[in-house]
Coordinates of C-alpha atoms in Angstrom, one line a residue:
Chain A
X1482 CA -9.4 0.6 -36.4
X1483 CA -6.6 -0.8 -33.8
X1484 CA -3.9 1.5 -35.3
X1485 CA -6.5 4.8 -35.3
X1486 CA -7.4 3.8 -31.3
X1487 CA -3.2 3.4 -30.9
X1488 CA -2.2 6.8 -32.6
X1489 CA -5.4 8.3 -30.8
X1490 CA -3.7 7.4 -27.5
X1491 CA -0.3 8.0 -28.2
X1492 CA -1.7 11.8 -28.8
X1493 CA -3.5 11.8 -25.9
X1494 CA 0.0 10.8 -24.2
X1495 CA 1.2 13.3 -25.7
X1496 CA -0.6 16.0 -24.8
X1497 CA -0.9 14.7 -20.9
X1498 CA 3.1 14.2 -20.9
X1499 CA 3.3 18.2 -22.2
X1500 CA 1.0 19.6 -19.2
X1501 CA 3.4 18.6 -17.0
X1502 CA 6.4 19.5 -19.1
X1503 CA 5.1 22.8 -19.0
X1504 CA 4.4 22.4 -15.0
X1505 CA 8.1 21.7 -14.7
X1506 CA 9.2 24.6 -16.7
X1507 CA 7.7 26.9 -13.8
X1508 CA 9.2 28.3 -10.9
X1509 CA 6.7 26.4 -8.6
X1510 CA 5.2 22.8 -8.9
X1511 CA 1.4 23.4 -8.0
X1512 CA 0.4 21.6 -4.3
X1513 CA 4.3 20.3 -4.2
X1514 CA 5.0 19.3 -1.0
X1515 CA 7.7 21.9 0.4
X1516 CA 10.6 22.4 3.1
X1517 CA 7.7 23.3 5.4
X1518 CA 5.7 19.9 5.0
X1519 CA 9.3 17.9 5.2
X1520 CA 9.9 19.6 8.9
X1521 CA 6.9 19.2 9.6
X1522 CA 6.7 15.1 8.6
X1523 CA 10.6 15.1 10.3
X1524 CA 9.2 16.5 13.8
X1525 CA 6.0 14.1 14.0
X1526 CA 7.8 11.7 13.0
X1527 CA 10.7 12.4 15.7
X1528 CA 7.6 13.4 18.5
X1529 CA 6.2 10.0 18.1
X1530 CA 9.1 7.7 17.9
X1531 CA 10.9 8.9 20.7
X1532 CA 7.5 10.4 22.8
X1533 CA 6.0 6.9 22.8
X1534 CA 9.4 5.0 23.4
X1535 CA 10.2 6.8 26.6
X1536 CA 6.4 6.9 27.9
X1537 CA 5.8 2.8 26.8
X1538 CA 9.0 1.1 26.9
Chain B
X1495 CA -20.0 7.1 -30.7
X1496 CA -17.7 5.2 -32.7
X1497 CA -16.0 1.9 -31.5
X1498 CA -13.0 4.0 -31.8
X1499 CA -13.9 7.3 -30.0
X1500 CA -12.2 6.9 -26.5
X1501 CA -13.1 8.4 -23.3
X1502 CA -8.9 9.2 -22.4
X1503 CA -9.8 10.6 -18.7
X1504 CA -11.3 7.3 -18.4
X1505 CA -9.1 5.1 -19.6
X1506 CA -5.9 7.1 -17.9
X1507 CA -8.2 6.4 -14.7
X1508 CA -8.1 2.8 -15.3
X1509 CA -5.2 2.5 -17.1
X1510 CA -1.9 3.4 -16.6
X1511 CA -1.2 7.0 -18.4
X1512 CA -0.9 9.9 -16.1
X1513 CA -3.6 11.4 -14.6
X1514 CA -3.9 15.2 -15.4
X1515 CA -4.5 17.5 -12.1
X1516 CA -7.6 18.5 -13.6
X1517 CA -9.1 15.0 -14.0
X1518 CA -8.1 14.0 -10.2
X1519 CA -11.0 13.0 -7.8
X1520 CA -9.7 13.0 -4.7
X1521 CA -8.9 15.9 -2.3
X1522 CA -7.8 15.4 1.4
X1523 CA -10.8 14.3 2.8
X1524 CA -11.6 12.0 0.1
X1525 CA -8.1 10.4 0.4
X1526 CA -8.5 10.4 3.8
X1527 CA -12.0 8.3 3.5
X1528 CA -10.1 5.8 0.8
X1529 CA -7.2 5.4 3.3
X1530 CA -9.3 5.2 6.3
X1531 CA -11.5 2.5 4.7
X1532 CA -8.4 0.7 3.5
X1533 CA -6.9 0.9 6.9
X1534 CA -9.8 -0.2 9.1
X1535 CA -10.5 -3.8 8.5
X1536 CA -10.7 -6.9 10.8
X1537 CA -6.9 -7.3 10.1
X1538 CA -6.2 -4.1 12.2
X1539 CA -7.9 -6.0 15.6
X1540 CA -5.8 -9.2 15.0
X1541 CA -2.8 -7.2 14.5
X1542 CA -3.3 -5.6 17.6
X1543 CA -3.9 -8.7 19.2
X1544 CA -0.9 -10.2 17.6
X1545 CA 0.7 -7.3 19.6
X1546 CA -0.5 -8.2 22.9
X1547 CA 0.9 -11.5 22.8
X1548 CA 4.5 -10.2 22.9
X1549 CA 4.5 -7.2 25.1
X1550 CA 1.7 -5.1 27.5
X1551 CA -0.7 -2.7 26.8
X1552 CA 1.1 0.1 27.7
X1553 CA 4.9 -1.2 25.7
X1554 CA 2.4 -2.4 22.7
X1555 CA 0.4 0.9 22.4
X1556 CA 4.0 2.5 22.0
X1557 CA 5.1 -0.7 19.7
X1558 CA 1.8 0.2 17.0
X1559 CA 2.3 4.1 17.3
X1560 CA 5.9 3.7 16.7
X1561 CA 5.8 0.8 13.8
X1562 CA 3.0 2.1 12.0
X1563 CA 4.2 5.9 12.0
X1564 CA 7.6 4.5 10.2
X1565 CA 6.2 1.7 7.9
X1566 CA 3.5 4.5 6.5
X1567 CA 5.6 7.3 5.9
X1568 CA 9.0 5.0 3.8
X1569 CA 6.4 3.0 1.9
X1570 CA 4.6 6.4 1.5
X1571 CA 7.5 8.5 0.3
X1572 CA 8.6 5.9 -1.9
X1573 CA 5.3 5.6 -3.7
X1574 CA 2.2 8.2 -3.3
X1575 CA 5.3 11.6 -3.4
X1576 CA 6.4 10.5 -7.2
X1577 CA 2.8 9.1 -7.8
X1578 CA 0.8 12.2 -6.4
X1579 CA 3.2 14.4 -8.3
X1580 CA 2.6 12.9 -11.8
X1581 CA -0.1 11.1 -11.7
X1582 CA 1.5 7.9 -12.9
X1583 CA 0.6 4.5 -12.5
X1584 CA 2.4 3.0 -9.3
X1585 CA 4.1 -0.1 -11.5
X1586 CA 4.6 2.3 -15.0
X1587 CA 6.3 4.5 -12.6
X1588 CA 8.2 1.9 -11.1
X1589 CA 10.3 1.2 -14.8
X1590 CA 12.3 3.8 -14.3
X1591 CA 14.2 2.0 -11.0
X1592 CA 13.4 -1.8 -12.5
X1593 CA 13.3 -1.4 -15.8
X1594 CA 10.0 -2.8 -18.0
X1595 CA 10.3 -6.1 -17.4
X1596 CA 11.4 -6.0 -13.9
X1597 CA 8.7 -3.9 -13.0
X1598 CA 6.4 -6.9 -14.0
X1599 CA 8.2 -8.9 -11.7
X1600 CA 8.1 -6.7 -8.8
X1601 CA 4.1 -6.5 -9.6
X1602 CA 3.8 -10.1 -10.0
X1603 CA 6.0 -10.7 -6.6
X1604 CA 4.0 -7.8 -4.7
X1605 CA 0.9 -7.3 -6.1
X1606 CA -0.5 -11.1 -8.1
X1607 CA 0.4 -13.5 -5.2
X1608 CA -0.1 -11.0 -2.0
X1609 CA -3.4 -9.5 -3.2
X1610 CA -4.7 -12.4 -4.4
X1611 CA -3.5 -13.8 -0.5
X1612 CA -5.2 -10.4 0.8
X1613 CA -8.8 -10.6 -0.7
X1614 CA -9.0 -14.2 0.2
X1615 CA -8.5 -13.8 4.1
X1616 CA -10.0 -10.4 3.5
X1617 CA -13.0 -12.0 2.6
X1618 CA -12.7 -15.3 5.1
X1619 CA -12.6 -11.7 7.8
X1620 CA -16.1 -10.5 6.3
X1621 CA -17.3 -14.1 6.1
X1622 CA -16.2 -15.0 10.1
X1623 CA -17.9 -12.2 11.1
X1624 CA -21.3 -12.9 9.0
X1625 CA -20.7 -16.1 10.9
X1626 CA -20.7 -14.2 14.5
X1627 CA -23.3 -12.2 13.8
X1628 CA -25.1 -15.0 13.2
X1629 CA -24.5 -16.8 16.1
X1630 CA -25.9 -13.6 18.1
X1631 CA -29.1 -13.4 16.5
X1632 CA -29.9 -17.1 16.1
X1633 CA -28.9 -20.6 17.7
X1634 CA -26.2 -21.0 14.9
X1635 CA -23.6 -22.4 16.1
X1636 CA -20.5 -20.8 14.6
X1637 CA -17.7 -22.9 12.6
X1638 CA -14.7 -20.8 11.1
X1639 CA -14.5 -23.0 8.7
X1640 CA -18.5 -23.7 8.3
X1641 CA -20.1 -23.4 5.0
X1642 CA -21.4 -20.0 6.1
X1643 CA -18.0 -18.4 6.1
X1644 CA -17.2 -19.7 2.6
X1645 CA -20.6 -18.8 1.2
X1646 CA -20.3 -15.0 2.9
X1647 CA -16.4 -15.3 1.8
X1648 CA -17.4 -15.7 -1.8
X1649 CA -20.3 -13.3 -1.7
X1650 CA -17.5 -10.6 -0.3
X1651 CA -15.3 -10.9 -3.2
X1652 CA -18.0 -10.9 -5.6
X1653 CA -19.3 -7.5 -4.0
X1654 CA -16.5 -6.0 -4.3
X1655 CA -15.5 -7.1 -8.0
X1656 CA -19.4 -5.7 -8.5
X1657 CA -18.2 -1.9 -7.1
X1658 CA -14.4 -2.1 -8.5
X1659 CA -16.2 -2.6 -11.8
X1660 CA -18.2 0.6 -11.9
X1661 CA -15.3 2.3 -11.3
X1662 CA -13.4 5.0 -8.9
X1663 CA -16.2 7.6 -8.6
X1664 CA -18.6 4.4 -6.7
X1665 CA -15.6 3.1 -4.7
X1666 CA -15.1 7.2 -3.9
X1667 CA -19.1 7.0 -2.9
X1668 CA -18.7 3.6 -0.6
X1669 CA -16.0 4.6 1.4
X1670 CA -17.5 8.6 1.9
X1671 CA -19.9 6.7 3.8
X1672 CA -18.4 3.7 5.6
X1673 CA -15.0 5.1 6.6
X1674 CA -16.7 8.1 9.2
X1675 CA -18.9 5.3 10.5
X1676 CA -16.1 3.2 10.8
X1677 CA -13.7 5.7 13.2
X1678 CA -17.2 6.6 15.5
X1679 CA -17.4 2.4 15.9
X1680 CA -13.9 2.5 17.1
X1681 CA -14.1 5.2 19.0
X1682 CA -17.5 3.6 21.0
X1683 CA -15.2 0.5 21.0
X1684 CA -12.6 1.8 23.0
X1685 CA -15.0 4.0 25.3
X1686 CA -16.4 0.4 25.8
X1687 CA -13.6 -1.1 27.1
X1688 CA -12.5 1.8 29.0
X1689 CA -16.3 1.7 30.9
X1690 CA -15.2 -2.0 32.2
X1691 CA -11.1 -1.2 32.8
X1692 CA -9.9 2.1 34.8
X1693 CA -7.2 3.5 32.4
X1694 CA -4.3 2.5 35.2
X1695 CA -5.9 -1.1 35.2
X1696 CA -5.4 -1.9 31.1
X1697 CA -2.2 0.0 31.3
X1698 CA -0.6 -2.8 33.7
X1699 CA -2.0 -5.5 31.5
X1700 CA 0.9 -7.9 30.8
X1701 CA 1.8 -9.4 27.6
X1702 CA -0.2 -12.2 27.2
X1703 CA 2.5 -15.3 25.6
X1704 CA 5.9 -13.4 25.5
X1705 CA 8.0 -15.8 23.6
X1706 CA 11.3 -14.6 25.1
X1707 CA 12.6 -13.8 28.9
X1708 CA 14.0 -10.4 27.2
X1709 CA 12.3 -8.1 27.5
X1710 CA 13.6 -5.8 24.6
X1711 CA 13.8 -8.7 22.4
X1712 CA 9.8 -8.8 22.9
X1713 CA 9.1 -5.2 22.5
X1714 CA 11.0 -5.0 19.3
X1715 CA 8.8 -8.2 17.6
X1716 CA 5.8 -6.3 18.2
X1717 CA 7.5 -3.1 17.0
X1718 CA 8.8 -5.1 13.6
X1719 CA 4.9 -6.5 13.5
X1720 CA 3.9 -3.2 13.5
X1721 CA 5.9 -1.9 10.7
X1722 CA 5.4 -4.9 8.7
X1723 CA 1.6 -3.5 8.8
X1724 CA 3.0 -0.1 7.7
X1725 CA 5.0 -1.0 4.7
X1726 CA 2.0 -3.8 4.1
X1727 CA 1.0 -0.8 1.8
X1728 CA 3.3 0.0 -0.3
X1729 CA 1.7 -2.1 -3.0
X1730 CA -1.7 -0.7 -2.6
X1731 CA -1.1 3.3 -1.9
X1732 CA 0.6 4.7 -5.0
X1733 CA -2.5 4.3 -7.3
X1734 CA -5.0 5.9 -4.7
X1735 CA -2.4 8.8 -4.4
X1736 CA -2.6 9.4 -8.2
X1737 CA -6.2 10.1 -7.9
X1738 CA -5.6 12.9 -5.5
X1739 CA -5.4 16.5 -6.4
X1740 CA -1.6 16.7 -5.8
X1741 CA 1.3 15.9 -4.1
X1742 CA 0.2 17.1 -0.5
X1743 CA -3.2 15.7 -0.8
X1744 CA -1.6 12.5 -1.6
X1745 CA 0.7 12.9 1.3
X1746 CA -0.8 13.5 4.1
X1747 CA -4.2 11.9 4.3
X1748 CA -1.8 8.6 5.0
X1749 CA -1.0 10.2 8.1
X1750 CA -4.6 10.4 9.4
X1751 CA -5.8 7.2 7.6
X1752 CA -3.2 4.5 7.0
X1753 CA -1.5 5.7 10.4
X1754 CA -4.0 6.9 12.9
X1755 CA -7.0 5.1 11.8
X1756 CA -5.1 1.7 11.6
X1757 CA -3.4 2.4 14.9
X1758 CA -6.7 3.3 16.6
X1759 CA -8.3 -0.3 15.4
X1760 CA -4.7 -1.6 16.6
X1761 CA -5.0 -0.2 19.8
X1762 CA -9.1 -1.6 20.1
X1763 CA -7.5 -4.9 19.3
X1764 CA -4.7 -4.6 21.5
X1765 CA -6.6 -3.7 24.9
X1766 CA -9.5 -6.3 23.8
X1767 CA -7.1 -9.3 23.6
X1768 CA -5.2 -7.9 26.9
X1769 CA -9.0 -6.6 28.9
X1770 CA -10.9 -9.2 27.6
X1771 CA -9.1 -12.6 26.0
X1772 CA -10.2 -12.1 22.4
X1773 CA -8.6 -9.0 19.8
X1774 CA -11.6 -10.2 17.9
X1775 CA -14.6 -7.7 18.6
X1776 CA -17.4 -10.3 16.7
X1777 CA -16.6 -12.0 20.0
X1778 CA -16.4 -9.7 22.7
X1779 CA -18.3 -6.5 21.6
X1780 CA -22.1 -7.7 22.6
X1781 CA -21.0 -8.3 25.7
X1782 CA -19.8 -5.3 26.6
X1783 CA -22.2 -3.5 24.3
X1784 CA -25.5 -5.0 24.1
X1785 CA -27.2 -7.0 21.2
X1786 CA -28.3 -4.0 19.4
X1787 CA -25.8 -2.2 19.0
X1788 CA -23.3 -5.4 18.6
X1789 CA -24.9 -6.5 15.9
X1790 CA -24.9 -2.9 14.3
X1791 CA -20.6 -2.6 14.9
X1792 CA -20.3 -6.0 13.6
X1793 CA -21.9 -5.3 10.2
X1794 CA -20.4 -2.5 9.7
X1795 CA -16.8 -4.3 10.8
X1796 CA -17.9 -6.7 8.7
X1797 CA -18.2 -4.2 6.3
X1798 CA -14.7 -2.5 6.6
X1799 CA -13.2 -5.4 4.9
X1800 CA -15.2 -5.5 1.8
X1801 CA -14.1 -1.8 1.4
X1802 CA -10.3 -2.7 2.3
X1803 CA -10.7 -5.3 -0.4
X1804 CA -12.4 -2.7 -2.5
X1805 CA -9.5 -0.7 -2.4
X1806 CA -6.8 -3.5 -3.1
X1807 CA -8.4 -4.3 -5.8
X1808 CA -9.3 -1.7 -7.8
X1809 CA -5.2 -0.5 -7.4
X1810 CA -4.3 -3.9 -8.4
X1811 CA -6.1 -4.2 -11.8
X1812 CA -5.0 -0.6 -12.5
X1813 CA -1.7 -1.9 -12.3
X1814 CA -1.9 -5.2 -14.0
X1815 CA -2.9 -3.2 -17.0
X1816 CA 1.2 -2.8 -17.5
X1817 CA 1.7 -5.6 -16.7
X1818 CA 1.0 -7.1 -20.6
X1819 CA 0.2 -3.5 -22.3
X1820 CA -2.1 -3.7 -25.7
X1821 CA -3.3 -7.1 -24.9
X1822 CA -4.4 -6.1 -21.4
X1823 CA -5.4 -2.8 -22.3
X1824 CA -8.0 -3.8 -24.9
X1825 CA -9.8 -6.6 -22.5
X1826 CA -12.6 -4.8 -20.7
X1827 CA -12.1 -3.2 -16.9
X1828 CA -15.0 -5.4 -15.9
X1829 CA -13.5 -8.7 -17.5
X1830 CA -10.3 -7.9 -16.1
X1831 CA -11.7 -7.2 -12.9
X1832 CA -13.5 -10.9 -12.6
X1833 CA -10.9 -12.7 -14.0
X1834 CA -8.6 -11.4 -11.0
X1835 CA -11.4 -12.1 -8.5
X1836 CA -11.1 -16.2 -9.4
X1837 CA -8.3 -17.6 -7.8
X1838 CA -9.4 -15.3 -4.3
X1839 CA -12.8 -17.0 -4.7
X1840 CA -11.2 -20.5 -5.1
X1841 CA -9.2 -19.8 -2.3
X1842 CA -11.9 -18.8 0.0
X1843 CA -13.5 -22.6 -0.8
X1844 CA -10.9 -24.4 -0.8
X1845 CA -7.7 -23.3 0.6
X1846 CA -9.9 -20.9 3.9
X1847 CA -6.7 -22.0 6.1
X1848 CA -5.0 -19.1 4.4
X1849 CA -6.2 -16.8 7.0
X1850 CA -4.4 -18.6 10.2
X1851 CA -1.1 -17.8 8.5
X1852 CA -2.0 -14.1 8.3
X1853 CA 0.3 -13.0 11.0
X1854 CA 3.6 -14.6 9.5
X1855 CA 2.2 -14.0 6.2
X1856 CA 1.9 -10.5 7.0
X1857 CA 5.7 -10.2 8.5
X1858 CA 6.8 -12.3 5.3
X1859 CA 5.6 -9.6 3.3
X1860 CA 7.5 -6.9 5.3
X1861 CA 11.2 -8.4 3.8
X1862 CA 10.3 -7.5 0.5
X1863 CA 8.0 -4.6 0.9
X1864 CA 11.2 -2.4 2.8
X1865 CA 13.6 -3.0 0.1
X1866 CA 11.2 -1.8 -2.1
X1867 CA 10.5 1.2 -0.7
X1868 CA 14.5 1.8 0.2
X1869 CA 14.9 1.3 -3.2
X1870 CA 12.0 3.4 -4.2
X1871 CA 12.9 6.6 -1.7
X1872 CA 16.8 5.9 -2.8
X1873 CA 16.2 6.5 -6.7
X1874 CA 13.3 9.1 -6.8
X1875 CA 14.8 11.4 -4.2
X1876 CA 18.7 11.4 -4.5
X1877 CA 19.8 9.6 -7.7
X1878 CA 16.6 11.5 -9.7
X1879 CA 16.1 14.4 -7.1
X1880 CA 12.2 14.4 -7.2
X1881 CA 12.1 15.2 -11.2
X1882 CA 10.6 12.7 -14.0
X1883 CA 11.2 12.4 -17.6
X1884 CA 7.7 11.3 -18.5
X1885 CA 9.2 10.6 -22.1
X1886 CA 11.5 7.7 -20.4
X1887 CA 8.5 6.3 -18.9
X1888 CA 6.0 5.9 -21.7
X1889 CA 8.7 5.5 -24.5
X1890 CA 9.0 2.3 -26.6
X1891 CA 10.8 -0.4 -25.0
X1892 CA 14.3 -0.1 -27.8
X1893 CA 14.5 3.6 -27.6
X1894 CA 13.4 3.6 -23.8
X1895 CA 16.8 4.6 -21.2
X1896 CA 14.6 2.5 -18.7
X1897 CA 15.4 -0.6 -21.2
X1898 CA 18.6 -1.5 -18.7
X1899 CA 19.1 -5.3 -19.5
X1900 CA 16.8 -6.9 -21.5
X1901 CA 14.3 -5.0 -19.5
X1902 CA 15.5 -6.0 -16.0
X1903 CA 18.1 -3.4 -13.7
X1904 CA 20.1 -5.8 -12.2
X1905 CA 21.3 -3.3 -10.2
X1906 CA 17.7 -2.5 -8.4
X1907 CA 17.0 -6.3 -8.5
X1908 CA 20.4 -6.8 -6.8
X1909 CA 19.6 -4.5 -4.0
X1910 CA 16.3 -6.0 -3.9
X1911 CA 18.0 -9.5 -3.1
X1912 CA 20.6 -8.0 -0.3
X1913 CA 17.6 -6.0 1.3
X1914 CA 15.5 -9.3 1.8
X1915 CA 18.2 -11.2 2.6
X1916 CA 19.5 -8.8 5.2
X1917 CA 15.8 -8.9 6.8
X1918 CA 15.8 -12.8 6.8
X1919 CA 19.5 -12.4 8.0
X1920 CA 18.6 -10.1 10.9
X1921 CA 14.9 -11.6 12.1
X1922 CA 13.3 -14.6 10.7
X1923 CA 9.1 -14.5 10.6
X1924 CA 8.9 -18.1 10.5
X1925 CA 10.9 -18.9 13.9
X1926 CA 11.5 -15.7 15.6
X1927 CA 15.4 -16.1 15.8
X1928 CA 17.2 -13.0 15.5
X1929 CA 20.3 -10.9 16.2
X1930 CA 21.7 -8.2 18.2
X1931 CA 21.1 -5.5 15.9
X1932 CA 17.5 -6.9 16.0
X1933 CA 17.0 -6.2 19.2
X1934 CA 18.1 -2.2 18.6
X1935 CA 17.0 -1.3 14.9
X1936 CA 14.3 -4.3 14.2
X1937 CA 15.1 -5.8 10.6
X1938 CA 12.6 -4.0 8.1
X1939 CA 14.6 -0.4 8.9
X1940 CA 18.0 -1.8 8.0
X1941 CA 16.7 -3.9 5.3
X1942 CA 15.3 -0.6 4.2
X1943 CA 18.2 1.2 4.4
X1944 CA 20.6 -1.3 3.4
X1945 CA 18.6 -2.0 -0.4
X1946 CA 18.7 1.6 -0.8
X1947 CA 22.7 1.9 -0.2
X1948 CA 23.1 -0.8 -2.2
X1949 CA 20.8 0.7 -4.9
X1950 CA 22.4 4.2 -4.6
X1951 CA 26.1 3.1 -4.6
X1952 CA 25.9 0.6 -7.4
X1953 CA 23.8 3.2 -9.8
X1954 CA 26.2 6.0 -9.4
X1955 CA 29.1 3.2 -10.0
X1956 CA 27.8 1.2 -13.0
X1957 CA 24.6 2.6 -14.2
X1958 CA 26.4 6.3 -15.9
X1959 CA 28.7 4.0 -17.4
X1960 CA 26.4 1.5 -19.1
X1961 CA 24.4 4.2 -19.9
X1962 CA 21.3 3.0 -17.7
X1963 CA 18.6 4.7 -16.6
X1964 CA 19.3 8.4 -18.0
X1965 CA 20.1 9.7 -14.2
X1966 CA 21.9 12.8 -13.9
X1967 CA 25.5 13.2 -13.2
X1968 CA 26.0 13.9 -9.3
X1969 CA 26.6 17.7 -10.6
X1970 CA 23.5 18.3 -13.3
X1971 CA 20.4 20.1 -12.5
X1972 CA 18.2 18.2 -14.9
X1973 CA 17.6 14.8 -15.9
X1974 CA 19.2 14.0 -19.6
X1975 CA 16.0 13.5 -22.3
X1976 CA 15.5 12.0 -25.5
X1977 CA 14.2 13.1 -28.9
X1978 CA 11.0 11.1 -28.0
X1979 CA 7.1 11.6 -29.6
X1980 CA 3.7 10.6 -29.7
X1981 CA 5.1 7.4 -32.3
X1982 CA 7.9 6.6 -30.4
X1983 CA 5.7 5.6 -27.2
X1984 CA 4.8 2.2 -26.1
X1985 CA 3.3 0.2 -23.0
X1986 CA 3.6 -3.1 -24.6

């Protein structure tokens, strides 16, 4: 019974490692962040650090 | 059903196989509510009040805004980005940089001892404060040590192992509920203290024991405390973000939650140490606020820490389920889950003088915590450039690229040592001593930086050569793959 629950899983790896093969085969990775959210993260980040230095320190 | 019929969404929920995007819980606002309710706990009021030793109110609002905002996003890139994008188990994914074997390592150095650390003054929090809400509502006379913080201590961890046990969808219910209540609590908080103190008034505050005549050397400790509270996460965040839709819901809620909300309660603490003499609001908020609705703040603060440990936990045991594959795997979630909760429980009886050490404990934890993620950010996004072989990762140990050295990358362990060394090297929690370079770049950024270097460099030298770790050449677009299937995969 062990080995059927261990080859039952190893397909159900299977099968979850091919959906995202097939997601990387595409053109665009669904909800990925892009070069839009990294400027964005860089400018907060940049806004905040420096903002707050000057206006506490 | 048969004893052999499994329920796979379940199991990849608790387990460690990646999560499909279909079977993912959590969109932004429910991340946001898990990392809210992780973030908000009594340890965000003694952190601010840790901060308000060193510097002002106005130098430590900017010392939480700007150590928090880095800490979050370099433990965040190097754990919910990969994680959110495949749905992987935080430590699996982590083989791939350490190799099997030292993944286990890092989990046991990261995960077994500071966890274990976390739910025990977690729960001494939850108990303290039963204890001060006590104290207001009867002629108790509070002890911090009394049998009434270990009793509530206990029952905290044993609450939480109770909703870890059912599961994601009820810790998904608890903290829908508490984390909104929390921020309104904080907010009322901080209106609070701003009734008694003009805004000009708590702005001049000074800094309350500044250990050093330097002024800059001051502002940067609280700085360095602040991002030890940031990359304090790093253990924790990867296995929420796998339970979120996709990458960008597993991004940016850490913004609002483990930033903003834990910066907010940083803040609350800050000004109520500076305003008032205590960063502790089971002492100070029925004062300002009245009995009634004193008592209600405290429960729920009191409350805030159960769902912090909630969330600690339940990523913890989804980890520890690599941590000894098949073995592990076939032990029940709610065995494993009670079995973890023992030594915190013993802990919390015998040991409750755990939780005075939180603030160098906490600082400790940033050495290692910034190589990791330097090491993390250096391997997933320029030796690996953001793409997976999910056939590495689940293959059988022999056949697996991610085998290295007998399971171990010396090469990431390596730059694991130099990157806590360097911290230790450049500021030392324990006494305070540090160095120039200190006083401009605090120690967890270049220990950060200095890991991932190291890491980089030394891949790109040795690793191609020994044939370690399948990364591509400098020039390839893809990673290189093997002729792996179904038999060939292993979590042993």
């Amino acid at each position: 019974m062990n080995s059927q629950a261990e080859h039952a899983r190893a397909q159900d790896l299977e099968r979850r490692i091919r959906v995202y093969e097939e997601m990387e085969k595409g053109e665009q990775w669904p909800g990925a962040l892009s070069s839009a959210d990294y400027i964005a993260i860089t400018l907060m980040t940049l806004a905040l650090v420096v903002g707050f230095y000057l206006w506490g320190y | 059903m048969a004893k052999h019929d499994i329920d796979h969404g379940l199991e990849a929920e608790r387990g460690d196989t990646p999560l499909l995007p279909t079977e993912r819980m959590w969109g932004f606002w429910e991340f946001t509510y898990a990392n809210s309710a992780l973030a908000i706990a009594t340890w965000a009021f003694l952190i601010g009040g840790a901060t308000a030793l060193f510097v002002g109110s106005r130098e430590g609002i900017a010392a939480i805004v700007i150590g928090n905002i880095l800490g979050v996003l370099l433990a965040t890139f190097s754990t919910c980005v990969p994680c959110g994008k495949y749905g992987t188990e935080q430590f699996t994914f982590l083989r791939s940089m350490f190799g099997s074997n030292g993944s286990r390592l890092v989990y046991v150095l990261a995960v077994v001892f500071l966890t274990m650390g976390w739910l025990a003054v977690l729960g001494l929090m939850f108990g303290r404060s039963i204890d001060g809400l006590s104290g207001l509502v009867s002629a108790h006379q509070t002890d911090p040590n009394g049998w009434l913080v270990l009793a509530s201590g206990t029952f905290a961890i044993v609450l939480t192992a109770i909703v870890v046990a059912k599961g994601p969808t009820s810790i998904k219910v608890f903290n829908t509920i508490v984390a909104p209540a929390l921020v309104v609590i904080m907010g009322v908080m901080l209106y609070l203290i701003l009734s008694q103190h003009s805004f000009a008034e708590l702005m001049a505050l000074p800094a309350l024991d500044a250990p050093f005549d330097d002024k800059r050397v001051n502002f940067m400790i609280a700085v360095e405390v602040n991002m030890a509270a940031g990359f304090s996460w790093w253990p924790y965040i990867g296995n929420l973000a796998r339970l979120s839709k996709n990458q960008r819901t597993a991004f940016w809620p850490n913004v609002i939650g483990i930033f903003a909300a834990a910066a907010l309660g940083e803040v609350v603490g800050l000004l109520a140490a500076a305003a008032l003499g205590n960063s502790d609001p089971t002492v100070w908020m029925t004062h300002i606020g009245g009995i009634v609705f004193g008592v209600i703040a405290l429960g729920f603060v009191a409350f805030a820490n159960v769902t912090s440990m909630i969330n600690i936990l339940y990523t913890s045991i989804v980890g520890l389920r690599q941590l000894a594959g098949k073995k592990l795997r076939d032990m029940s979630w709610t065995l494993l889950v009670a079995l973890f909760c023992v030594v915190p429980a013993l802990i919390v009886c015998f040991a409750p003088g755990i939780y005075d050490g939180f603030f160098i404990f906490l600082v400790w934890t940033s050495a290692l915590n910034s190589a990791l993620a330097g090491i993390g950010i250096a391997d997933y996004f320029f030796l690996r450039r953001q793409r997976m072989n999910l056939r590495h990762l689940y293959a059988a140990e022999a056949q697996s690229p991610y085998r290295y050295w007998k399971g171990f990358n010396p090469i990431a362990l390596t730059a694991l040592v130099i990157g806590f060394g360097a911290y230790v090297l450049v500021f030392n929690p324990q006494t305070l001593a540090n160095t120039t370079l200190f006083t401009f770049v605090t120690a967890s950024l270049p220990s950060c930086l200095l890991a991932g270097i190291t890491h980089y460099g030394l891949t790109r030298v040795l690793a191609q050569r020994l044939g370690w770790g399948a990364y591509p050449s400098r020039h390839a677009g893809t990673t290189r793959t093997l002729d792996l299937d179904s038999r060939s995969y292993s979590n042993d």
